[in-house]
Amino acid sequence: MLGLILVILFLTDFIEFPSANSAISSPKNLLLTTLSSKPTAPDPFRDLFKAYKQWDSQVGCDRFIEKHKEVSANGSISLQDFEGEFQCSELKMNHVNVLVKGWTWIPDNMDNLYSCRCGLSCLWTKSSVLADKPDALLFETTTPPLQRHYGDPLRVYMDLEAGRKRSGYDDIFISYHAKDDVQSTYAGALFHNNRNYYLSSTKNIDTLVYWSSSRCLPRRNQLAKSLLRLLPFHSFGKCLNNVGGLDQALFLYPECVKDANEAPKWWDHLHCAMSHYKFVLAIENTETESYVTEKLFYALDSGAVPIYFGAPNVRDFVPPHSIIDGTKFSSMEELASFIKALANDSVAYAEYHAWRRCGVLGNYKKTRATSLDTLPCRLCEVVSRKNGRNAQAR
């Protein structure tokens, strides 16, 4: 009887965590990963560089590149092709002034004079002194003028929220979606300014998941609770906080203090704290096509593996084999079991970082190329093609 029980337990474990040599038909495994050959005992590895070396010896970049060459070669209709064909003759102006109006989420350090393609220069500023005769006015939280006459600046409206609603009074519309006039993804570095970028090469083996949210939306909170009840986690925000306060990351990881002479802000240590964990839970406020926000890109930039709930086409925006899409699992229990097994398999875990080391970016290159970082030049090109103030009034 004891022997029969042991056989049943072994088979159950084998079915739940298949080896690389087993036949796999589940869509979850086809889309995500297969664990490396099952070790005789769990390997709760801590050192990420050692995991990389193990992966190099057992798998290596050549096999990874071959496996994902089709993904890397294919484009995506979810992203505008900023680096595609472009005719300089389409430009009608050599210089464009964009004046940002009203309160906006756009960082102040975007103010600059940019040198763009085809010799086009682009002044992007919030100062009406520097751009007293703007070719375009950019609005984000306020409504543009109801009418535009010939000789007036073009009206640009930006909405990067999930609804992506046009103002109704704009000549150019910016959103996160490729179908709109100008696309701006959340993948740029400008969202991360003034932060501590120290990244840990060692991972916490006792606590697997990092989560931080202080906007406790009922759906997102319930989703997080249903997964995190099954996994050891640290929550640093107001929602499900289990570390004793909002600044506890700095006590747990003192190397994440940005400046000892300044009062800490929650975002100062964001990437640094994330980097100590193998996984970061990233849940969008709204699940809708192409709405992939900084929640996911913060996790990628920190050197963690995101557990993602959000846009159904998220894989159009990220490197191959870089995230765990939580929606591809039949239950939270199945997802949690997968995460626990992955955390104890250094080779399988290291493969989620292979894109960083093997140069297999896929659509991620376009995602970065259409981010807020490049928005000034891309918008100025559109304004130039429309001929700025000389564009016909509608």
mmCIF file with all atom_site columns, C-alpha atoms in Angstrom, residues 5-124:
data_model
loop_
_atom_site.group_PDB
_atom_site.id
_atom_site.type_symbol
_atom_site.label_atom_id
_atom_site.label_alt_id
_atom_site.label_comp_id
_atom_site.label_asym_id
_atom_site.label_entity_id
_atom_site.label_seq_id
_atom_site.pdbx_PDB_ins_code
_atom_site.Cartn_x
_atom_site.Cartn_y
_atom_site.Cartn_z
_atom_site.occupancy
_atom_site.B_iso_or_equiv
_atom_site.pdbx_formal_charge
_atom_site.auth_seq_id
_atom_site.auth_comp_id
_atom_site.auth_asym_id
_atom_site.auth_atom_id
_atom_site.pdbx_PDB_model_num
ATOM 1   C CA . ILE A 1 5   ? 0.798  5.762  -2.513  1.00 0.00 ? 5   ILE A CA 1
ATOM 2   C CA . LEU A 1 6   ? 4.352  6.777  -3.425  1.00 0.00 ? 6   LEU A CA 1
ATOM 3   C CA . VAL A 1 7   ? 3.711  5.927  -7.081  1.00 0.00 ? 7   VAL A CA 1
ATOM 4   C CA . ILE A 1 8   ? 0.534  8.038  -7.089  1.00 0.00 ? 8   ILE A CA 1
ATOM 5   C CA . LEU A 1 9   ? 2.315  11.003 -5.507  1.00 0.00 ? 9   LEU A CA 1
ATOM 6   C CA . PHE A 1 10  ? 5.134  10.767 -8.020  1.00 0.00 ? 10  PHE A CA 1
ATOM 7   C CA . LEU A 1 11  ? 2.753  10.668 -10.995 1.00 0.00 ? 11  LEU A CA 1
ATOM 8   C CA . THR A 1 12  ? 0.734  13.580 -9.643  1.00 0.00 ? 12  THR A CA 1
ATOM 9   C CA . ASP A 1 13  ? 3.868  15.698 -9.267  1.00 0.00 ? 13  ASP A CA 1
ATOM 10  C CA . PHE A 1 14  ? 5.086  14.665 -12.706 1.00 0.00 ? 14  PHE A CA 1
ATOM 11  C CA . ILE A 1 15  ? 1.831  15.715 -14.368 1.00 0.00 ? 15  ILE A CA 1
ATOM 12  C CA . GLU A 1 16  ? 1.795  19.070 -12.592 1.00 0.00 ? 16  GLU A CA 1
ATOM 13  C CA . PHE A 1 17  ? 5.409  19.995 -13.385 1.00 0.00 ? 17  PHE A CA 1
ATOM 14  C CA . PRO A 1 18  ? 6.388  18.337 -16.695 1.00 0.00 ? 18  PRO A CA 1
ATOM 15  C CA . SER A 1 19  ? 10.034 17.899 -17.602 1.00 0.00 ? 19  SER A CA 1
ATOM 16  C CA . ALA A 1 20  ? 11.597 19.301 -20.754 1.00 0.00 ? 20  ALA A CA 1
ATOM 17  C CA . ASN A 1 21  ? 11.540 15.802 -22.254 1.00 0.00 ? 21  ASN A CA 1
ATOM 18  C CA . SER A 1 22  ? 7.861  15.122 -21.681 1.00 0.00 ? 22  SER A CA 1
ATOM 19  C CA . ALA A 1 23  ? 5.174  15.576 -24.317 1.00 0.00 ? 23  ALA A CA 1
ATOM 20  C CA . ILE A 1 24  ? 3.316  18.821 -23.745 1.00 0.00 ? 24  ILE A CA 1
ATOM 21  C CA . SER A 1 25  ? -0.074 19.623 -25.260 1.00 0.00 ? 25  SER A CA 1
ATOM 22  C CA . SER A 1 26  ? -1.358 22.258 -22.856 1.00 0.00 ? 26  SER A CA 1
ATOM 23  C CA . PRO A 1 27  ? -1.640 25.769 -24.414 1.00 0.00 ? 27  PRO A CA 1
ATOM 24  C CA . LYS A 1 28  ? -0.274 27.160 -21.149 1.00 0.00 ? 28  LYS A CA 1
ATOM 25  C CA . ASN A 1 29  ? 2.953  25.202 -21.539 1.00 0.00 ? 29  ASN A CA 1
ATOM 26  C CA . LEU A 1 30  ? 3.242  25.869 -25.263 1.00 0.00 ? 30  LEU A CA 1
ATOM 27  C CA . LEU A 1 31  ? 2.960  29.612 -24.710 1.00 0.00 ? 31  LEU A CA 1
ATOM 28  C CA . LEU A 1 32  ? 4.980  29.966 -21.543 1.00 0.00 ? 32  LEU A CA 1
ATOM 29  C CA . THR A 1 33  ? 7.722  27.480 -20.697 1.00 0.00 ? 33  THR A CA 1
ATOM 30  C CA . THR A 1 34  ? 8.644  23.950 -19.853 1.00 0.00 ? 34  THR A CA 1
ATOM 31  C CA . LEU A 1 35  ? 10.594 23.341 -16.712 1.00 0.00 ? 35  LEU A CA 1
ATOM 32  C CA . SER A 1 36  ? 14.072 21.942 -17.145 1.00 0.00 ? 36  SER A CA 1
ATOM 33  C CA . SER A 1 37  ? 14.761 18.308 -16.313 1.00 0.00 ? 37  SER A CA 1
ATOM 34  C CA . LYS A 1 38  ? 13.247 17.797 -12.918 1.00 0.00 ? 38  LYS A CA 1
ATOM 35  C CA . PRO A 1 39  ? 15.959 17.872 -10.224 1.00 0.00 ? 39  PRO A CA 1
ATOM 36  C CA . THR A 1 40  ? 16.093 15.160 -7.618  1.00 0.00 ? 40  THR A CA 1
ATOM 37  C CA . ALA A 1 41  ? 15.425 17.821 -4.995  1.00 0.00 ? 41  ALA A CA 1
ATOM 38  C CA . PRO A 1 42  ? 14.129 21.408 -5.153  1.00 0.00 ? 42  PRO A CA 1
ATOM 39  C CA . ASP A 1 43  ? 16.798 23.985 -5.928  1.00 0.00 ? 43  ASP A CA 1
ATOM 40  C CA . PRO A 1 44  ? 15.739 27.248 -4.241  1.00 0.00 ? 44  PRO A CA 1
ATOM 41  C CA . PHE A 1 45  ? 18.540 29.163 -5.936  1.00 0.00 ? 45  PHE A CA 1
ATOM 42  C CA . ARG A 1 46  ? 19.446 32.661 -4.824  1.00 0.00 ? 46  ARG A CA 1
ATOM 43  C CA . ASP A 1 47  ? 22.281 33.742 -7.155  1.00 0.00 ? 47  ASP A CA 1
ATOM 44  C CA . LEU A 1 48  ? 20.987 34.911 -10.539 1.00 0.00 ? 48  LEU A CA 1
ATOM 45  C CA . PHE A 1 49  ? 24.412 34.873 -12.215 1.00 0.00 ? 49  PHE A CA 1
ATOM 46  C CA . LYS A 1 50  ? 24.910 31.244 -11.240 1.00 0.00 ? 50  LYS A CA 1
ATOM 47  C CA . ALA A 1 51  ? 21.512 30.478 -12.740 1.00 0.00 ? 51  ALA A CA 1
ATOM 48  C CA . TYR A 1 52  ? 22.620 32.185 -15.950 1.00 0.00 ? 52  TYR A CA 1
ATOM 49  C CA . LYS A 1 53  ? 25.743 30.027 -16.086 1.00 0.00 ? 53  LYS A CA 1
ATOM 50  C CA . GLN A 1 54  ? 23.691 26.879 -15.607 1.00 0.00 ? 54  GLN A CA 1
ATOM 51  C CA . TRP A 1 55  ? 21.352 27.936 -18.398 1.00 0.00 ? 55  TRP A CA 1
ATOM 52  C CA . ASP A 1 56  ? 24.310 28.710 -20.661 1.00 0.00 ? 56  ASP A CA 1
ATOM 53  C CA . SER A 1 57  ? 25.682 25.205 -20.174 1.00 0.00 ? 57  SER A CA 1
ATOM 54  C CA . GLN A 1 58  ? 22.350 23.416 -20.601 1.00 0.00 ? 58  GLN A CA 1
ATOM 55  C CA . VAL A 1 59  ? 20.575 25.551 -23.208 1.00 0.00 ? 59  VAL A CA 1
ATOM 56  C CA . GLY A 1 60  ? 22.499 28.563 -24.525 1.00 0.00 ? 60  GLY A CA 1
ATOM 57  C CA . CYS A 1 61  ? 21.730 31.512 -26.791 1.00 0.00 ? 61  CYS A CA 1
ATOM 58  C CA . ASP A 1 62  ? 21.961 29.591 -30.074 1.00 0.00 ? 62  ASP A CA 1
ATOM 59  C CA . ARG A 1 63  ? 19.045 27.354 -29.138 1.00 0.00 ? 63  ARG A CA 1
ATOM 60  C CA . PHE A 1 64  ? 17.072 30.262 -27.687 1.00 0.00 ? 64  PHE A CA 1
ATOM 61  C CA . ILE A 1 65  ? 17.553 32.365 -30.846 1.00 0.00 ? 65  ILE A CA 1
ATOM 62  C CA . GLU A 1 66  ? 16.558 29.445 -33.069 1.00 0.00 ? 66  GLU A CA 1
ATOM 63  C CA . LYS A 1 67  ? 13.459 28.787 -30.967 1.00 0.00 ? 67  LYS A CA 1
ATOM 64  C CA . HIS A 1 68  ? 12.253 32.384 -31.190 1.00 0.00 ? 68  HIS A CA 1
ATOM 65  C CA . LYS A 1 69  ? 13.498 33.431 -34.638 1.00 0.00 ? 69  LYS A CA 1
ATOM 66  C CA . GLU A 1 70  ? 9.977  33.560 -36.095 1.00 0.00 ? 70  GLU A CA 1
ATOM 67  C CA . VAL A 1 71  ? 8.744  35.758 -33.250 1.00 0.00 ? 71  VAL A CA 1
ATOM 68  C CA . SER A 1 72  ? 11.705 38.094 -33.780 1.00 0.00 ? 72  SER A CA 1
ATOM 69  C CA . ALA A 1 73  ? 11.136 38.297 -37.528 1.00 0.00 ? 73  ALA A CA 1
ATOM 70  C CA . ASN A 1 74  ? 7.415  39.056 -37.404 1.00 0.00 ? 74  ASN A CA 1
ATOM 71  C CA . GLY A 1 75  ? 6.034  42.527 -36.832 1.00 0.00 ? 75  GLY A CA 1
ATOM 72  C CA . SER A 1 76  ? 2.893  43.485 -34.958 1.00 0.00 ? 76  SER A CA 1
ATOM 73  C CA . ILE A 1 77  ? -0.165 45.474 -35.956 1.00 0.00 ? 77  ILE A CA 1
ATOM 74  C CA . SER A 1 78  ? -0.376 46.517 -32.298 1.00 0.00 ? 78  SER A CA 1
ATOM 75  C CA . LEU A 1 79  ? 2.585  48.878 -32.753 1.00 0.00 ? 79  LEU A CA 1
ATOM 76  C CA . GLN A 1 80  ? 3.177  51.719 -35.194 1.00 0.00 ? 80  GLN A CA 1
ATOM 77  C CA . ASP A 1 81  ? 6.283  51.334 -37.347 1.00 0.00 ? 81  ASP A CA 1
ATOM 78  C CA . PHE A 1 82  ? 8.285  54.416 -36.414 1.00 0.00 ? 82  PHE A CA 1
ATOM 79  C CA . GLU A 1 83  ? 11.438 53.036 -38.003 1.00 0.00 ? 83  GLU A CA 1
ATOM 80  C CA . GLY A 1 84  ? 9.761  51.945 -41.245 1.00 0.00 ? 84  GLY A CA 1
ATOM 81  C CA . GLU A 1 85  ? 9.735  53.631 -44.616 1.00 0.00 ? 85  GLU A CA 1
ATOM 82  C CA . PHE A 1 86  ? 9.756  57.404 -44.369 1.00 0.00 ? 86  PHE A CA 1
ATOM 83  C CA . GLN A 1 87  ? 10.073 59.976 -47.139 1.00 0.00 ? 87  GLN A CA 1
ATOM 84  C CA . CYS A 1 88  ? 11.705 63.264 -46.213 1.00 0.00 ? 88  CYS A CA 1
ATOM 85  C CA . SER A 1 89  ? 9.682  64.884 -48.994 1.00 0.00 ? 89  SER A CA 1
ATOM 86  C CA . GLU A 1 90  ? 6.564  64.373 -46.841 1.00 0.00 ? 90  GLU A CA 1
ATOM 87  C CA . LEU A 1 91  ? 7.770  67.074 -44.444 1.00 0.00 ? 91  LEU A CA 1
ATOM 88  C CA . LYS A 1 92  ? 6.548  70.596 -45.155 1.00 0.00 ? 92  LYS A CA 1
ATOM 89  C CA . MET A 1 93  ? 8.393  72.335 -42.317 1.00 0.00 ? 93  MET A CA 1
ATOM 90  C CA . ASN A 1 94  ? 12.018 72.216 -41.165 1.00 0.00 ? 94  ASN A CA 1
ATOM 91  C CA . HIS A 1 95  ? 11.254 73.274 -37.588 1.00 0.00 ? 95  HIS A CA 1
ATOM 92  C CA . VAL A 1 96  ? 8.224  72.651 -35.358 1.00 0.00 ? 96  VAL A CA 1
ATOM 93  C CA . ASN A 1 97  ? 7.331  74.250 -32.013 1.00 0.00 ? 97  ASN A CA 1
ATOM 94  C CA . VAL A 1 98  ? 5.078  72.234 -29.684 1.00 0.00 ? 98  VAL A CA 1
ATOM 95  C CA . LEU A 1 99  ? 3.693  74.036 -26.630 1.00 0.00 ? 99  LEU A CA 1
ATOM 96  C CA . VAL A 1 100 ? 2.352  71.803 -23.862 1.00 0.00 ? 100 VAL A CA 1
ATOM 97  C CA . LYS A 1 101 ? -0.686 73.429 -22.252 1.00 0.00 ? 101 LYS A CA 1
ATOM 98  C CA . GLY A 1 102 ? -2.203 73.035 -18.796 1.00 0.00 ? 102 GLY A CA 1
ATOM 99  C CA . TRP A 1 103 ? -1.489 70.432 -16.139 1.00 0.00 ? 103 TRP A CA 1
ATOM 100 C CA . THR A 1 104 ? -0.151 67.193 -17.559 1.00 0.00 ? 104 THR A CA 1
ATOM 101 C CA . TRP A 1 105 ? 1.495  63.885 -16.620 1.00 0.00 ? 105 TRP A CA 1
ATOM 102 C CA . ILE A 1 106 ? 4.257  64.626 -19.133 1.00 0.00 ? 106 ILE A CA 1
ATOM 103 C CA . PRO A 1 107 ? 7.590  64.933 -17.255 1.00 0.00 ? 107 PRO A CA 1
ATOM 104 C CA . ASP A 1 108 ? 9.186  68.378 -17.165 1.00 0.00 ? 108 ASP A CA 1
ATOM 105 C CA . ASN A 1 109 ? 12.488 66.963 -18.378 1.00 0.00 ? 109 ASN A CA 1
ATOM 106 C CA . MET A 1 110 ? 10.953 66.316 -21.784 1.00 0.00 ? 110 MET A CA 1
ATOM 107 C CA . ASP A 1 111 ? 11.337 70.034 -22.451 1.00 0.00 ? 111 ASP A CA 1
ATOM 108 C CA . ASN A 1 112 ? 14.105 70.152 -25.011 1.00 0.00 ? 112 ASN A CA 1
ATOM 109 C CA . LEU A 1 113 ? 15.173 70.941 -28.550 1.00 0.00 ? 113 LEU A CA 1
ATOM 110 C CA . TYR A 1 114 ? 15.249 67.665 -30.490 1.00 0.00 ? 114 TYR A CA 1
ATOM 111 C CA . SER A 1 115 ? 17.093 66.805 -33.671 1.00 0.00 ? 115 SER A CA 1
ATOM 112 C CA . CYS A 1 116 ? 14.824 64.503 -35.671 1.00 0.00 ? 116 CYS A CA 1
ATOM 113 C CA . ARG A 1 117 ? 14.959 62.719 -39.014 1.00 0.00 ? 117 ARG A CA 1
ATOM 114 C CA . CYS A 1 118 ? 15.524 64.525 -42.309 1.00 0.00 ? 118 CYS A CA 1
ATOM 115 C CA . GLY A 1 119 ? 17.028 67.547 -40.565 1.00 0.00 ? 119 GLY A CA 1
ATOM 116 C CA . LEU A 1 120 ? 13.780 68.377 -38.767 1.00 0.00 ? 120 LEU A CA 1
ATOM 117 C CA . SER A 1 121 ? 14.218 70.194 -35.454 1.00 0.00 ? 121 SER A CA 1
ATOM 118 C CA . CYS A 1 122 ? 11.547 70.020 -32.770 1.00 0.00 ? 122 CYS A CA 1
ATOM 119 C CA . LEU A 1 123 ? 11.127 72.351 -29.804 1.00 0.00 ? 123 LEU A CA 1
ATOM 120 C CA . TRP A 1 124 ? 9.015  70.725 -27.088 1.00 0.00 ? 124 TRP A CA 1
#
